[in-house]
Each structure stands twice: as C-alpha cells, then as structure tokens.
PDB file of C-alpha atoms in Angstrom:
ATOM      1  CA  ASP A 244       3.014   6.397 -16.593  1.00 64.00           C
ATOM      2  CA  PRO A 245       5.165   7.513 -13.808  1.00 72.00           C
ATOM      3  CA  GLN A 246       6.315   5.089 -10.988  1.00 78.00           C
ATOM      4  CA  LEU A 247       7.016   5.827  -7.577  1.00 80.00           C
ATOM      5  CA  THR A 248       8.795   3.279  -4.451  1.00 82.00           C
ATOM      6  CA  GLN A 249       8.867   3.449  -1.604  1.00 80.00           C
ATOM      7  CA  TRP A 250      10.086   1.042   1.343  1.00 81.00           C
ATOM      8  CA  VAL A 251       8.876   0.199   5.171  1.00 80.00           C
ATOM      9  CA  THR A 252      10.302  -0.005   7.647  1.00 74.00           C
ATOM     10  CA  ALA A 253       8.634  -0.841  10.111  1.00 68.00           C
ATOM     11  CA  GLY A 254      10.167  -1.895  14.329  1.00 66.00           C
ATOM     12  CA  VAL A 255       8.587  -3.025  17.840  1.00 67.00           C
ATOM     13  CA  GLY A 256       9.833  -2.703  20.848  1.00 70.00           C
ATOM     14  CA  TYR A 257       8.817  -3.915  24.277  1.00 72.00           C
ATOM     15  CA  TYR A 258       6.136  -0.713  24.507  1.00 72.00           C
ATOM     16  CA  GLY A 259       5.568   0.297  20.834  1.00 69.00           C
ATOM     17  CA  GLY A 260       6.119   0.258  17.651  1.00 69.00           C
ATOM     18  CA  ASP A 261       6.216   2.253  13.744  1.00 67.00           C
ATOM     19  CA  ALA A 262       2.839   1.663  12.479  1.00 70.00           C
ATOM     20  CA  ALA A 263       3.652   0.511   7.913  1.00 75.00           C
ATOM     21  CA  VAL A 264       2.126   2.908   6.720  1.00 77.00           C
ATOM     22  CA  VAL A 265       2.874   4.557   3.356  1.00 79.00           C
ATOM     23  CA  ASP A 266       1.980   7.620   1.325  1.00 77.00           C
ATOM     24  CA  PHE A 267       1.685   8.222  -2.346  1.00 77.00           C
ATOM     25  CA  GLY A 268       0.862  12.095  -3.417  1.00 74.00           C
ATOM     26  CA  ILE A 269      -0.841  10.872  -7.293  1.00 73.00           C
ATOM     27  CA  GLY A 270      -1.027  14.785  -8.565  1.00 69.00           C
ATOM     28  CA  PRO A 271      -4.117  15.836 -11.302  1.00 70.00           C
ATOM     29  CA  GLN A 272      -4.046  12.242 -12.751  1.00 69.00           C
ATOM     30  CA  GLY A 273      -6.916  11.233  -9.881  1.00 70.00           C
ATOM     31  CA  LYS A 274      -6.359   7.661 -10.348  1.00 75.00           C
ATOM     32  CA  VAL A 275      -3.475   5.045  -9.793  1.00 81.00           C
ATOM     33  CA  SER A 276      -3.949   2.286 -12.368  1.00 85.00           C
ATOM     34  CA  SER A 277      -2.211  -0.360 -10.365  1.00 88.00           C
ATOM     35  CA  GLY A 278       0.273  -0.702  -7.336  1.00 87.00           C
ATOM     36  CA  ASP A 279       3.078  -3.543  -7.023  1.00 90.00           C
ATOM     37  CA  VAL A 280       3.450  -4.728  -2.720  1.00 89.00           C
ATOM     38  CA  HIS A 281       6.772  -6.732  -2.913  1.00 88.00           C
ATOM     39  CA  TRP A 282       6.567  -9.330   0.571  1.00 88.00           C
ATOM     40  CA  PRO A 283       9.581  -9.149   2.559  1.00 85.00           C
ATOM     41  CA  SER A 284       8.585 -13.666   2.457  1.00 91.00           C
ATOM     42  CA  GLY A 285       9.403 -12.961  -1.629  1.00 93.00           C
ATOM     43  CA  ARG A 286       5.160 -12.934  -2.397  1.00 95.00           C
ATOM     44  CA  GLN A 287       4.543 -10.271  -5.357  1.00 95.00           C
ATOM     45  CA  GLN A 288       0.969  -9.018  -5.460  1.00 95.00           C
ATOM     46  CA  ARG A 289      -0.161  -6.432  -8.014  1.00 94.00           C
ATOM     47  CA  PHE A 290      -3.709  -4.784  -6.939  1.00 92.00           C
ATOM     48  CA  GLY A 291      -5.963  -2.338  -8.759  1.00 89.00           C
ATOM     49  CA  PRO A 292      -6.544   0.191 -10.412  1.00 89.00           C
ATOM     50  CA  LEU A 293      -6.494   2.684  -7.034  1.00 85.00           C
ATOM     51  CA  GLY A 294      -8.814   5.770  -6.332  1.00 83.00           C
ATOM     52  CA  TYR A 295      -7.175   9.089  -5.090  1.00 81.00           C
ATOM     53  CA  ASP A 296      -7.697  10.444  -1.710  1.00 81.00           C
ATOM     54  CA  ARG A 297      -8.620   6.565  -0.197  1.00 83.00           C
ATOM     55  CA  ARG A 298      -6.252   5.143   2.488  1.00 84.00           C
ATOM     56  CA  TYR A 299      -6.267   1.231   1.831  1.00 86.00           C
ATOM     57  CA  LEU A 300      -5.342  -1.396   3.972  1.00 86.00           C
ATOM     58  CA  ILE A 301      -2.523  -3.850   2.093  1.00 87.00           C
ATOM     59  CA  VAL A 302      -2.943  -7.657   3.163  1.00 88.00           C
ATOM     60  CA  GLU A 303      -0.749  -9.913   2.220  1.00 89.00           C
ATOM     61  CA  ASN A 304      -2.406 -13.160   0.727  1.00 92.00           C
ATOM     62  CA  GLU A 305      -5.015 -10.922   0.803  1.00 92.00           C
ATOM     63  CA  SER A 306      -6.969 -10.223  -3.181  1.00 93.00           C
ATOM     64  CA  GLU A 307      -8.261  -6.783  -2.740  1.00 92.00           C
ATOM     65  CA  PRO A 308      -7.058  -3.982  -0.434  1.00 90.00           C
ATOM     66  CA  PHE A 309      -9.447  -2.792   2.321  1.00 89.00           C
ATOM     67  CA  LEU A 310     -10.573   1.005   1.988  1.00 89.00           C
ATOM     68  CA  ARG A 311     -10.182   2.885   4.521  1.00 85.00           C
ATOM     69  CA  TRP A 312     -11.379   5.824   3.656  1.00 80.00           C
TER      70      TRP A 312
END
C-alpha cells in the first residue's frame, strides 16, 4: 500500500488564523484503508477505512472522524 505524509501547521494571529486542512489525492483506488494522525500532544490515532471524494473533520480524542461532505 502506498503511504502519503503531510504536516499541518496552523497559526493564530490577532485578526485570524490558518485553517488546519490537509488534502490527499488517492487516485483510482477509491478508498483509504487507514489514516494515522500524530498529534502535537504525542498521542497517535488511526482512522479507517475512509471513503474517497469526502472531507472529514478529525478531532483529537474522538474515536471516529466526522464526515463533513
């Protein structure tokens, strides 16, 4: 299985901040068997399987991702 890695950096300023969004293109396979998140707190979580053409909200300490669309 191919492995994709991205870092999220989000900052907060006086009048706003950056959205902590990561997008992955998964190609013709159409599904993701699992996704691992390594949180700044040191905690690690695995989610999956995840559907294609979807956006999920992943929150630390939640057992399942929230489907956004």
